[in-house]
Amino acid sequence: MHAEPVTPAEAAAATREQIWSTLTEGGRSTLVDSPPGAGKSTLVREIGRRAHRQAQVPIVVQTNDQADDMVRGYIADQRRGAAPVRLGRLHGGDYLPPADIRAEQGLSFSKSINDLRDCDVIVAPAAKWATVDFDHSWPFGIVDEAYQMRSDALLPIGAMMSSLLMVGDPGQLAPFTTADDTRFRGRPLSPVETAAATILTTQPETTRLALPVSWRLPSHAAHLISDAFYEIPFTAGTQPHQRRLRRGVTPLHRGRAADAVHTAARAAWAYLELDDVPMPTTDPDAVQAIVDVVEELINANITLEDEYGTRTLLPSNIAVGVTHRDQRDHVRTALQANRARTGLPVDEVVVDTANVLQGREFQVVVVWHPLSGRRDASQFHLDAGRLCVLLSRHRQACIVISRGGIRDQLASHAPTEPVWLGESAPVLDGWHAHLAVLDHLTAHAV
């Protein structure tokens, strides 16, 4: 008999071995769900290292940046003592290799798959794999970010690989199209569905597993994110006492921004609620509240404590997550003006939309709530994936800023999006997720 895993590290290791055992049994498809910060990329690289002993392994990612990050991960693994792997980076004609990996030993770049025959692992975006001649085939391949990948992107490459490991985060933003998709809605094999969902539909025998531990989210956050956004639960890899924020400066005159930072340092969450007033997308009071919180975070000389040691919270460790690009632009402009006035490097904080922040990690995140100031609950603003991304980028604390009235807003406005026969209504999942999150945030209001 094997002993049951008793620590998060043991549970994660046992799951990786279960995944490898499933792959060696020879099934056509395996889908692995990964919560935020669960080691998805690490798993992909590890499986690639193991599988290349039998045959060359193609790895399909979604963007050039993701492909370069995958290559960087392999290089970092090898510097830490992992078995060396001959890497191939397949790319398009207008691609320029980043300077930090351009001259790495054991890494080859080419526009042609024929130039990479001697490589153990080949990494490329799905769009580039789609240009490879169908004469090429592999016994096994890996698709990273399977929930970001549209079904039509999988179609040209799926036949090249006899079996597939697909890995992705089901709680993140789904892929989208700017084209009119009404002719596809409700169909079981829609080209705008996720690649993961299409595999589950066309390959019902697919083995579905899940990574059980988030190494990013603190214990204060993992439970909420798991319950609100994920079908298969997960836990945090750290204990409450292992991570904390310590203020070095206590303000003489406390304001709501200082209270929010203090609450976040104590409880890992803070909810700064503004007056319940309908406002435009670029609500100036929300912008100012975000700037005040960022200024307080930097001015307080905060020290980070975690499983890796103790260090100072830097502006680059902080992110502001918003819903719209015009919100991003207003916040960035306000932070630049604040630096000109105070001299604090507040403009070094990362400010961007959920779509861009997806996949990134920070110590502290300030979130402009998607429903703040609105008097409707459209599918876009209610999207559970968008809220999940915004609330799951942090390792230490998350501070949410919003106008009041969200609960009444959710209760008073029924979904306005059409419901298509044969298609589930994910907007209802958004309703549940927003209410679950709001219940939690209310306990940490300032």
mmCIF file with all atom_site columns, N, CA, C and O in Angstrom, residues 238-263:
data_model
loop_
_atom_site.group_PDB
_atom_site.id
_atom_site.type_symbol
_atom_site.label_atom_id
_atom_site.label_alt_id
_atom_site.label_comp_id
_atom_site.label_asym_id
_atom_site.label_entity_id
_atom_site.label_seq_id
_atom_site.pdbx_PDB_ins_code
_atom_site.Cartn_x
_atom_site.Cartn_y
_atom_site.Cartn_z
_atom_site.occupancy
_atom_site.B_iso_or_equiv
_atom_site.pdbx_formal_charge
_atom_site.auth_seq_id
_atom_site.auth_comp_id
_atom_site.auth_asym_id
_atom_site.auth_atom_id
_atom_site.pdbx_PDB_model_num
ATOM 1   N N  . THR A 1 238 ? 0.969  26.996 0.765  1.00 0.00 ? 238 THR A N  1
ATOM 2   C CA . THR A 1 238 ? 1.591  27.584 1.953  1.00 0.00 ? 238 THR A CA 1
ATOM 3   C C  . THR A 1 238 ? 0.567  27.721 3.078  1.00 0.00 ? 238 THR A C  1
ATOM 4   O O  . THR A 1 238 ? -0.648 27.732 2.841  1.00 0.00 ? 238 THR A O  1
ATOM 5   N N  . GLN A 1 239 ? 1.077  27.853 4.291  1.00 0.00 ? 239 GLN A N  1
ATOM 6   C CA . GLN A 1 239 ? 0.249  28.048 5.463  1.00 0.00 ? 239 GLN A CA 1
ATOM 7   C C  . GLN A 1 239 ? 0.096  29.550 5.760  1.00 0.00 ? 239 GLN A C  1
ATOM 8   O O  . GLN A 1 239 ? 0.917  30.360 5.307  1.00 0.00 ? 239 GLN A O  1
ATOM 9   N N  . PRO A 1 240 ? -0.936 29.941 6.532  1.00 0.00 ? 240 PRO A N  1
ATOM 10  C CA . PRO A 1 240 ? -1.171 31.372 6.793  1.00 0.00 ? 240 PRO A CA 1
ATOM 11  C C  . PRO A 1 240 ? 0.032  32.104 7.381  1.00 0.00 ? 240 PRO A C  1
ATOM 12  O O  . PRO A 1 240 ? 0.268  33.270 7.067  1.00 0.00 ? 240 PRO A O  1
ATOM 13  N N  . HIS A 1 241 ? 0.803  31.441 8.225  1.00 0.00 ? 241 HIS A N  1
ATOM 14  C CA . HIS A 1 241 ? 1.908  32.124 8.891  1.00 0.00 ? 241 HIS A CA 1
ATOM 15  C C  . HIS A 1 241 ? 3.117  32.310 7.989  1.00 0.00 ? 241 HIS A C  1
ATOM 16  O O  . HIS A 1 241 ? 4.056  33.037 8.347  1.00 0.00 ? 241 HIS A O  1
ATOM 17  N N  . GLN A 1 242 ? 3.125  31.681 6.812  1.00 0.00 ? 242 GLN A N  1
ATOM 18  C CA . GLN A 1 242 ? 4.308  31.735 5.965  1.00 0.00 ? 242 GLN A CA 1
ATOM 19  C C  . GLN A 1 242 ? 4.405  33.005 5.126  1.00 0.00 ? 242 GLN A C  1
ATOM 20  O O  . GLN A 1 242 ? 5.482  33.339 4.639  1.00 0.00 ? 242 GLN A O  1
ATOM 21  N N  . ARG A 1 243 ? 3.294  33.680 4.926  1.00 0.00 ? 243 ARG A N  1
ATOM 22  C CA . ARG A 1 243 ? 3.312  34.907 4.131  1.00 0.00 ? 243 ARG A CA 1
ATOM 23  C C  . ARG A 1 243 ? 2.640  36.036 4.904  1.00 0.00 ? 243 ARG A C  1
ATOM 24  O O  . ARG A 1 243 ? 1.556  35.860 5.456  1.00 0.00 ? 243 ARG A O  1
ATOM 25  N N  . ARG A 1 244 ? 3.274  37.198 4.858  1.00 0.00 ? 244 ARG A N  1
ATOM 26  C CA . ARG A 1 244 ? 2.665  38.373 5.492  1.00 0.00 ? 244 ARG A CA 1
ATOM 27  C C  . ARG A 1 244 ? 3.314  39.643 4.979  1.00 0.00 ? 244 ARG A C  1
ATOM 28  O O  . ARG A 1 244 ? 4.430  39.633 4.463  1.00 0.00 ? 244 ARG A O  1
ATOM 29  N N  . LEU A 1 245 ? 2.587  40.726 5.117  1.00 0.00 ? 245 LEU A N  1
ATOM 30  C CA . LEU A 1 245 ? 3.090  42.059 4.811  1.00 0.00 ? 245 LEU A CA 1
ATOM 31  C C  . LEU A 1 245 ? 3.276  42.802 6.126  1.00 0.00 ? 245 LEU A C  1
ATOM 32  O O  . LEU A 1 245 ? 2.371  42.816 6.961  1.00 0.00 ? 245 LEU A O  1
ATOM 33  N N  . ARG A 1 246 ? 4.438  43.435 6.279  1.00 0.00 ? 246 ARG A N  1
ATOM 34  C CA . ARG A 1 246 ? 4.692  44.226 7.486  1.00 0.00 ? 246 ARG A CA 1
ATOM 35  C C  . ARG A 1 246 ? 4.951  45.667 7.089  1.00 0.00 ? 246 ARG A C  1
ATOM 36  O O  . ARG A 1 246 ? 5.837  45.950 6.281  1.00 0.00 ? 246 ARG A O  1
ATOM 37  N N  . ARG A 1 247 ? 4.177  46.585 7.684  1.00 0.00 ? 247 ARG A N  1
ATOM 38  C CA . ARG A 1 247 ? 4.364  48.006 7.420  1.00 0.00 ? 247 ARG A CA 1
ATOM 39  C C  . ARG A 1 247 ? 5.596  48.516 8.158  1.00 0.00 ? 247 ARG A C  1
ATOM 40  O O  . ARG A 1 247 ? 5.822  48.176 9.313  1.00 0.00 ? 247 ARG A O  1
ATOM 41  N N  . GLY A 1 248 ? 6.360  49.369 7.479  1.00 0.00 ? 248 GLY A N  1
ATOM 42  C CA . GLY A 1 248 ? 7.478  50.011 8.155  1.00 0.00 ? 248 GLY A CA 1
ATOM 43  C C  . GLY A 1 248 ? 7.137  51.399 8.633  1.00 0.00 ? 248 GLY A C  1
ATOM 44  O O  . GLY A 1 248 ? 7.831  51.975 9.464  1.00 0.00 ? 248 GLY A O  1
ATOM 45  N N  . VAL A 1 249 ? 6.038  51.959 8.100  1.00 0.00 ? 249 VAL A N  1
ATOM 46  C CA . VAL A 1 249 ? 5.625  53.322 8.455  1.00 0.00 ? 249 VAL A CA 1
ATOM 47  C C  . VAL A 1 249 ? 4.150  53.295 8.798  1.00 0.00 ? 249 VAL A C  1
ATOM 48  O O  . VAL A 1 249 ? 3.338  52.764 8.049  1.00 0.00 ? 249 VAL A O  1
ATOM 49  N N  . THR A 1 250 ? 3.795  53.849 9.936  1.00 0.00 ? 250 THR A N  1
ATOM 50  C CA . THR A 1 250 ? 2.392  53.970 10.346 1.00 0.00 ? 250 THR A CA 1
ATOM 51  C C  . THR A 1 250 ? 1.944  55.409 10.141 1.00 0.00 ? 250 THR A C  1
ATOM 52  O O  . THR A 1 250 ? 2.561  56.329 10.675 1.00 0.00 ? 250 THR A O  1
ATOM 53  N N  . PRO A 1 251 ? 0.903  55.641 9.333  1.00 0.00 ? 251 PRO A N  1
ATOM 54  C CA . PRO A 1 251 ? 0.500  57.025 9.049  1.00 0.00 ? 251 PRO A CA 1
ATOM 55  C C  . PRO A 1 251 ? -0.025 57.727 10.292 1.00 0.00 ? 251 PRO A C  1
ATOM 56  O O  . PRO A 1 251 ? -0.693 57.127 11.130 1.00 0.00 ? 251 PRO A O  1
ATOM 57  N N  . LEU A 1 252 ? 0.285  59.019 10.385 1.00 0.00 ? 252 LEU A N  1
ATOM 58  C CA . LEU A 1 252 ? -0.217 59.804 11.514 1.00 0.00 ? 252 LEU A CA 1
ATOM 59  C C  . LEU A 1 252 ? -1.707 60.052 11.371 1.00 0.00 ? 252 LEU A C  1
ATOM 60  O O  . LEU A 1 252 ? -2.454 60.047 12.351 1.00 0.00 ? 252 LEU A O  1
ATOM 61  N N  . HIS A 1 253 ? -2.154 60.301 10.165 1.00 0.00 ? 253 HIS A N  1
ATOM 62  C CA . HIS A 1 253 ? -3.572 60.570 9.920  1.00 0.00 ? 253 HIS A CA 1
ATOM 63  C C  . HIS A 1 253 ? -4.090 59.489 8.972  1.00 0.00 ? 253 HIS A C  1
ATOM 64  O O  . HIS A 1 253 ? -3.822 59.509 7.781  1.00 0.00 ? 253 HIS A O  1
ATOM 65  N N  . ARG A 1 254 ? -4.796 58.552 9.530  1.00 0.00 ? 254 ARG A N  1
ATOM 66  C CA . ARG A 1 254 ? -5.268 57.435 8.733  1.00 0.00 ? 254 ARG A CA 1
ATOM 67  C C  . ARG A 1 254 ? -6.404 57.872 7.818  1.00 0.00 ? 254 ARG A C  1
ATOM 68  O O  . ARG A 1 254 ? -7.286 58.621 8.212  1.00 0.00 ? 254 ARG A O  1
ATOM 69  N N  . GLY A 1 255 ? -6.393 57.400 6.596  1.00 0.00 ? 255 GLY A N  1
ATOM 70  C CA . GLY A 1 255 ? -7.476 57.591 5.645  1.00 0.00 ? 255 GLY A CA 1
ATOM 71  C C  . GLY A 1 255 ? -7.928 56.237 5.154  1.00 0.00 ? 255 GLY A C  1
ATOM 72  O O  . GLY A 1 255 ? -7.451 55.183 5.591  1.00 0.00 ? 255 GLY A O  1
ATOM 73  N N  . ARG A 1 256 ? -8.834 56.231 4.196  1.00 0.00 ? 256 ARG A N  1
ATOM 74  C CA . ARG A 1 256 ? -9.371 54.964 3.725  1.00 0.00 ? 256 ARG A CA 1
ATOM 75  C C  . ARG A 1 256 ? -8.311 54.158 2.968  1.00 0.00 ? 256 ARG A C  1
ATOM 76  O O  . ARG A 1 256 ? -8.301 52.928 3.024  1.00 0.00 ? 256 ARG A O  1
ATOM 77  N N  . ALA A 1 257 ? -7.413 54.843 2.261  1.00 0.00 ? 257 ALA A N  1
ATOM 78  C CA . ALA A 1 257 ? -6.345 54.123 1.571  1.00 0.00 ? 257 ALA A CA 1
ATOM 79  C C  . ALA A 1 257 ? -5.431 53.433 2.571  1.00 0.00 ? 257 ALA A C  1
ATOM 80  O O  . ALA A 1 257 ? -5.046 52.268 2.392  1.00 0.00 ? 257 ALA A O  1
ATOM 81  N N  . ALA A 1 258 ? -5.077 54.148 3.661  1.00 0.00 ? 258 ALA A N  1
ATOM 82  C CA . ALA A 1 258 ? -4.239 53.543 4.696  1.00 0.00 ? 258 ALA A CA 1
ATOM 83  C C  . ALA A 1 258 ? -4.966 52.392 5.375  1.00 0.00 ? 258 ALA A C  1
ATOM 84  O O  . ALA A 1 258 ? -4.361 51.354 5.684  1.00 0.00 ? 258 ALA A O  1
ATOM 85  N N  . ASP A 1 259 ? -6.265 52.554 5.601  1.00 0.00 ? 259 ASP A N  1
ATOM 86  C CA . ASP A 1 259 ? -7.050 51.478 6.215  1.00 0.00 ? 259 ASP A CA 1
ATOM 87  C C  . ASP A 1 259 ? -7.089 50.249 5.303  1.00 0.00 ? 259 ASP A C  1
ATOM 88  O O  . ASP A 1 259 ? -7.028 49.103 5.777  1.00 0.00 ? 259 ASP A O  1
ATOM 89  N N  . ALA A 1 260 ? -7.196 50.491 3.982  1.00 0.00 ? 260 ALA A N  1
ATOM 90  C CA . ALA A 1 260 ? -7.232 49.376 3.037  1.00 0.00 ? 260 ALA A CA 1
ATOM 91  C C  . ALA A 1 260 ? -5.922 48.601 3.055  1.00 0.00 ? 260 ALA A C  1
ATOM 92  O O  . ALA A 1 260 ? -5.913 47.367 3.070  1.00 0.00 ? 260 ALA A O  1
ATOM 93  N N  . VAL A 1 261 ? -4.804 49.324 3.076  1.00 0.00 ? 261 VAL A N  1
ATOM 94  C CA . VAL A 1 261 ? -3.496 48.663 3.110  1.00 0.00 ? 261 VAL A CA 1
ATOM 95  C C  . VAL A 1 261 ? -3.315 47.908 4.421  1.00 0.00 ? 261 VAL A C  1
ATOM 96  O O  . VAL A 1 261 ? -2.819 46.779 4.444  1.00 0.00 ? 261 VAL A O  1
ATOM 97  N N  . HIS A 1 262 ? -3.743 48.527 5.526  1.00 0.00 ? 262 HIS A N  1
ATOM 98  C CA . HIS A 1 262 ? -3.622 47.870 6.832  1.00 0.00 ? 262 HIS A CA 1
ATOM 99  C C  . HIS A 1 262 ? -4.454 46.587 6.860  1.00 0.00 ? 262 HIS A C  1
ATOM 100 O O  . HIS A 1 262 ? -3.995 45.535 7.336  1.00 0.00 ? 262 HIS A O  1
ATOM 101 N N  . THR A 1 263 ? -5.687 46.653 6.350  1.00 0.00 ? 263 THR A N  1
ATOM 102 C CA . THR A 1 263 ? -6.562 45.477 6.328  1.00 0.00 ? 263 THR A CA 1
ATOM 103 C C  . THR A 1 263 ? -5.992 44.382 5.427  1.00 0.00 ? 263 THR A C  1
ATOM 104 O O  . THR A 1 263 ? -6.008 43.193 5.776  1.00 0.00 ? 263 THR A O  1
#
